[in-house]
């Protein structure tokens, strides 16, 4: 059923409107705990938003739901991903944010065993005006060695003057995942926005994950001039979170703290929780 649902949706929407949209519409508890990092090897349905090309390496069906609350409101997300269909792998996500709604679609295919390519599109609908913005994303993932994964992501590929007037700019991301030991994984995501006029054009997110037991994880991370999806801006701060990964279910919780941001609104804290069923 999931294959029958996702395949026509991605074919129809994934080649759709090429405009502009927010750089990041949704960040899961896993992503927020890592300070926004994770593009080198996004877990489960995170690939839809961070790096569609990596869904070819996940090899599962996943259904996820999450809830985020912060001082200015609430965000909700539902995501479904089919990474087992042989023709190509695809995912679909819906996010309700304060003032807008977003639909994300991603598809990917392995070129060779260690190299995947992906394409994504997104639609962001303003609640007040029903005005819709859309965008194209392309990405690639390369498993260089057993201890290093890498990715390249270009979001808002077709930058326009009207898009820049809304603060929507082309973004270049690199994503790296390093595995020094079986219990430790390190994520580093630099970002560069050539046309960004509101401060530093470059920033980064970096995080570390510890496997405390076979199925329990602790994550923490830091971000500098990087996206804060629920505020729709960039900023500086840190995240921390925990996760439990069972045989067919994953539970996550994270605390995300923004110490400063480019809106100039000071400190913000967000709490978020999610559940993912996969098989």
Coordinates of N, CA and C in Angstrom, one line a residue, residues 73-190:
X73 N 4.5 28.9 20.2 CA 3.5 28.1 19.6 C 3.8 26.6 19.6
X74 N 3.2 25.9 18.6 CA 3.3 24.5 18.5 C 3.6 24.1 17.0
X75 N 4.3 23.0 16.8 CA 4.5 22.4 15.5 C 4.1 21.0 15.5
X76 N 3.5 20.5 14.4 CA 3.2 19.0 14.3 C 3.8 18.5 13.0
X77 N 4.1 17.2 13.0 CA 4.6 16.6 11.7 C 4.2 15.2 11.6
X78 N 3.9 14.8 10.4 CA 3.6 13.4 10.0 C 4.5 13.1 8.8
X79 N 5.2 11.9 8.8 CA 6.0 11.6 7.7 C 5.9 10.1 7.4
X80 N 6.0 9.7 6.1 CA 6.0 8.3 5.7 C 7.1 8.1 4.7
X81 N 7.8 7.0 4.7 CA 8.9 6.8 3.8 C 9.0 5.3 3.4
X82 N 9.1 5.1 2.1 CA 9.3 3.8 1.6 C 10.7 3.7 1.0
X83 N 11.6 3.0 1.7 CA 13.0 2.9 1.3 C 13.3 1.4 0.8
X84 N 12.2 0.6 0.5 CA 12.5 -0.7 0.1 C 12.0 -1.0 -1.3
X85 N 11.3 -0.1 -1.9 CA 10.9 -0.4 -3.3 C 12.1 -0.3 -4.2
X86 N 12.2 -1.3 -5.1 CA 13.4 -1.4 -5.9 C 13.6 -0.3 -7.0
X87 N 12.5 0.2 -7.6 CA 12.5 1.2 -8.7 C 13.2 2.4 -8.2
X88 N 12.7 3.0 -7.1 CA 13.4 4.1 -6.4 C 12.8 4.2 -5.0
X89 N 13.4 5.0 -4.1 CA 12.9 5.1 -2.7 C 12.3 6.5 -2.6
X90 N 11.3 6.6 -1.8 CA 10.5 7.9 -1.7 C 10.0 8.1 -0.3
X91 N 9.7 9.4 0.0 CA 9.1 9.8 1.3 C 8.3 11.0 1.1
X92 N 7.3 11.2 2.0 CA 6.3 12.3 2.0 C 6.1 12.7 3.4
X93 N 6.2 14.1 3.6 CA 6.0 14.6 5.0 C 5.1 15.8 5.0
X94 N 4.3 16.0 6.1 CA 3.5 17.2 6.2 C 3.8 17.8 7.6
X95 N 4.0 19.1 7.6 CA 4.3 19.9 8.8 C 3.4 21.0 9.0
X96 N 2.8 21.1 10.1 CA 2.0 22.3 10.5 C 2.8 23.2 11.5
X97 N 3.2 24.4 11.0 CA 3.9 25.3 11.8 C 3.1 26.5 12.2
X98 N 3.6 27.4 13.0 CA 2.9 28.6 13.3 C 2.9 29.5 12.1
X99 N 1.7 29.7 11.5 CA 1.5 30.6 10.4 C 1.7 29.9 9.0
X100 N 2.0 28.7 9.0 CA 2.2 28.0 7.7 C 2.1 26.5 7.7
X101 N 1.9 25.9 6.6 CA 1.9 24.5 6.4 C 2.9 24.1 5.4
X102 N 3.5 22.9 5.5 CA 4.5 22.5 4.5 C 4.4 21.1 4.1
X103 N 4.6 20.8 2.8 CA 4.6 19.4 2.3 C 5.9 19.2 1.7
X104 N 6.6 18.1 2.1 CA 7.9 17.8 1.5 C 7.8 16.4 0.9
X105 N 8.4 16.3 -0.3 CA 8.5 15.0 -1.0 C 9.9 14.8 -1.4
X106 N 10.4 13.6 -1.2 CA 11.8 13.3 -1.6 C 11.9 11.9 -2.3
X107 N 12.8 11.7 -3.2 CA 13.0 10.5 -3.9 C 14.5 10.3 -4.2
X108 N 14.9 9.0 -4.2 CA 16.3 8.7 -4.4 C 16.5 7.4 -5.1
X109 N 17.7 7.2 -5.5 CA 18.1 6.0 -6.2 C 19.6 5.8 -6.1
X110 N 20.1 4.6 -5.8 CA 21.5 4.3 -5.7 C 22.1 4.2 -7.2
X111 N 23.1 4.9 -7.4 CA 23.8 4.8 -8.7 C 24.7 3.6 -8.7
X112 N 25.5 3.4 -7.6 CA 26.2 2.2 -7.3 C 26.0 1.9 -5.8
X113 N 26.6 0.9 -5.3 CA 26.3 0.4 -3.9 C 26.6 1.5 -2.9
X114 N 27.6 2.4 -3.1 CA 28.0 3.4 -2.1 C 27.6 4.8 -2.4
X115 N 26.9 5.0 -3.6 CA 26.6 6.3 -4.1 C 25.1 6.4 -4.4
X116 N 24.5 7.4 -3.7 CA 23.0 7.6 -4.0 C 22.8 9.0 -4.4
X117 N 21.8 9.2 -5.3 CA 21.4 10.6 -5.7 C 19.9 10.8 -5.3
X118 N 19.5 12.0 -5.1 CA 18.2 12.3 -4.7 C 17.7 13.6 -5.1
X119 N 16.3 13.7 -5.2 CA 15.7 15.0 -5.6 C 14.5 15.2 -4.6
X120 N 14.3 16.4 -4.3 CA 13.2 16.7 -3.4 C 12.4 18.0 -3.8
X121 N 11.2 18.1 -3.5 CA 10.4 19.3 -3.7 C 9.6 19.6 -2.5
X122 N 9.2 20.8 -2.3 CA 8.5 21.2 -1.1 C 7.5 22.3 -1.5
X123 N 6.4 22.4 -0.7 CA 5.4 23.4 -0.9 C 5.1 24.0 0.4
X124 N 5.2 25.3 0.6 CA 4.9 26.0 1.8 C 3.7 26.9 1.6
X125 N 2.6 26.7 2.4 CA 1.4 27.4 2.2 C 1.2 28.4 3.4
X126 N 1.1 29.7 3.2 CA 0.9 30.7 4.2 C -0.6 30.6 4.7
X127 N -0.7 30.4 6.0 CA -2.1 30.3 6.5 C -3.0 31.5 6.3
X128 N -2.4 32.7 6.4 CA -3.2 33.9 6.3 C -3.7 34.2 4.8
X129 N -2.8 33.9 3.9 CA -3.1 34.3 2.5 C -3.3 33.1 1.5
X130 N -2.9 31.9 2.0 CA -2.9 30.7 1.2 C -2.0 30.8 0.0
X131 N -1.0 31.8 0.1 CA 0.0 31.9 -0.9 C 0.9 30.7 -0.8
X132 N 1.3 30.1 -1.9 CA 2.1 28.8 -1.9 C 3.5 29.1 -2.6
X133 N 4.6 28.8 -1.9 CA 5.9 28.8 -2.4 C 6.4 27.4 -2.6
X134 N 7.2 27.2 -3.6 CA 7.7 25.8 -3.8 C 9.2 25.9 -4.2
X135 N 9.9 24.7 -4.1 CA 11.3 24.7 -4.3 C 11.8 23.3 -4.7
X136 N 13.0 23.3 -5.3 CA 13.6 22.1 -5.7 C 14.9 21.9 -4.9
X137 N 15.2 20.7 -4.5 CA 16.4 20.3 -3.8 C 17.0 19.1 -4.5
X138 N 18.3 19.1 -4.6 CA 19.1 18.0 -5.1 C 20.1 17.6 -4.1
X139 N 20.5 16.3 -4.1 CA 21.4 15.8 -3.1 C 22.1 14.6 -3.6
X140 N 23.3 14.3 -3.0 CA 24.0 13.0 -3.2 C 24.6 12.5 -1.9
X141 N 24.7 11.2 -1.8 CA 25.3 10.6 -0.6 C 26.4 9.6 -1.0
X142 N 27.5 9.6 -0.3 CA 28.6 8.7 -0.7 C 29.1 8.1 0.6
X143 N 29.1 6.8 0.7 CA 29.7 6.1 1.8 C 31.2 5.8 1.5
X144 N 32.1 6.7 1.9 CA 33.5 6.7 1.5 C 34.2 5.4 2.1
X145 N 34.0 5.3 3.4 CA 34.5 4.2 4.1 C 33.5 3.7 5.2
X146 N 33.9 2.7 5.9 CA 33.0 2.3 7.0 C 32.9 3.3 8.2
X147 N 33.9 4.2 8.2 CA 33.9 5.1 9.3 C 33.6 6.6 8.9
X148 N 33.4 6.8 7.6 CA 33.0 8.1 7.1 C 32.0 8.1 6.0
X149 N 30.9 8.8 6.3 CA 29.8 9.0 5.3 C 29.8 10.5 4.9
X150 N 29.5 10.8 3.7 CA 29.5 12.2 3.2 C 28.3 12.5 2.3
X151 N 27.9 13.8 2.2 CA 26.8 14.2 1.4 C 27.0 15.6 0.9
X152 N 26.3 15.9 -0.2 CA 26.2 17.3 -0.7 C 24.7 17.5 -1.0
X153 N 24.2 18.7 -0.5 CA 22.8 19.0 -0.6 C 22.8 20.5 -1.1
X154 N 22.0 20.7 -2.2 CA 21.7 22.1 -2.6 C 20.2 22.3 -2.5
X155 N 19.8 23.2 -1.6 CA 18.4 23.5 -1.4 C 18.0 24.8 -2.0
X156 N 16.8 25.0 -2.3 CA 16.3 26.2 -3.1 C 17.2 26.4 -4.3
X157 N 17.3 25.4 -5.1 CA 18.2 25.3 -6.3 C 18.0 26.5 -7.2
X158 N 16.8 26.9 -7.5 CA 16.5 28.0 -8.4 C 16.1 29.2 -7.6
X159 N 17.2 30.0 -7.3 CA 17.0 31.2 -6.5 C 16.4 32.3 -7.4
X160 N 15.5 33.1 -6.9 CA 14.9 34.1 -7.7 C 14.9 35.4 -6.9
X161 N 14.7 36.6 -7.5 CA 14.6 37.8 -6.9 C 13.4 37.9 -5.9
X162 N 12.2 37.3 -6.4 CA 11.0 37.3 -5.6 C 11.2 36.5 -4.3
X163 N 12.0 35.4 -4.5 CA 12.3 34.5 -3.4 C 13.2 35.2 -2.4
X164 N 14.2 35.8 -2.9 CA 15.1 36.5 -2.0 C 14.4 37.7 -1.2
X165 N 13.4 38.3 -1.9 CA 12.7 39.3 -1.2 C 11.9 38.7 0.0
X166 N 11.6 37.4 0.0 CA 11.0 36.8 1.2 C 12.0 36.2 2.2
X167 N 13.3 36.4 1.9 CA 14.4 35.8 2.7 C 14.7 34.4 2.4
X168 N 14.4 33.9 1.2 CA 14.5 32.5 0.7 C 15.7 32.4 -0.2
X169 N 16.8 31.8 0.2 CA 18.0 31.8 -0.5 C 18.5 30.4 -0.8
X170 N 19.4 30.3 -1.9 CA 20.0 29.0 -2.2 C 21.0 28.7 -1.2
X171 N 21.0 27.4 -0.7 CA 21.8 27.0 0.4 C 22.7 25.8 -0.1
X172 N 23.9 25.8 0.2 CA 24.8 24.6 -0.1 C 25.2 24.0 1.2
X173 N 24.9 22.7 1.4 CA 25.3 22.0 2.6 C 26.3 20.9 2.3
X174 N 27.2 20.7 3.2 CA 28.0 19.4 3.2 C 27.5 18.7 4.5
X175 N 27.5 17.4 4.4 CA 27.2 16.6 5.6 C 28.2 15.5 5.8
X176 N 28.7 15.3 7.0 CA 29.7 14.3 7.3 C 29.2 13.5 8.5
X177 N 29.4 12.2 8.5 CA 29.2 11.4 9.6 C 30.5 10.6 9.8
X178 N 31.1 10.7 11.0 CA 32.3 10.0 11.4 C 32.0 8.9 12.5
X179 N 32.5 7.8 12.4 CA 32.3 6.7 13.3 C 33.6 6.2 13.9
X180 N 34.1 6.9 14.9 CA 35.4 6.5 15.5 C 35.3 5.2 16.2
X181 N 34.2 4.9 16.9 CA 34.0 3.7 17.6 C 32.5 3.2 17.4
X182 N 32.2 2.0 17.7 CA 30.9 1.5 17.5 C 29.9 2.3 18.4
X183 N 30.4 2.8 19.5 CA 29.5 3.5 20.5 C 29.4 5.0 20.2
X184 N 30.2 5.6 19.3 CA 30.2 7.0 19.1 C 30.1 7.4 17.6
X185 N 29.2 8.3 17.3 CA 29.0 8.8 16.0 C 29.0 10.3 16.0
X186 N 29.8 11.0 15.1 CA 29.9 12.4 15.1 C 29.4 12.9 13.7
X187 N 28.6 14.0 13.8 CA 28.0 14.6 12.6 C 28.4 16.1 12.5
X188 N 28.8 16.5 11.3 CA 29.2 17.8 11.0 C 28.5 18.3 9.7
X189 N 27.8 19.4 9.8 CA 27.1 19.9 8.6 C 27.4 21.4 8.4
X190 N 28.4 21.7 7.6 CA 28.6 23.1 7.2 C 27.6 23.6 6.2

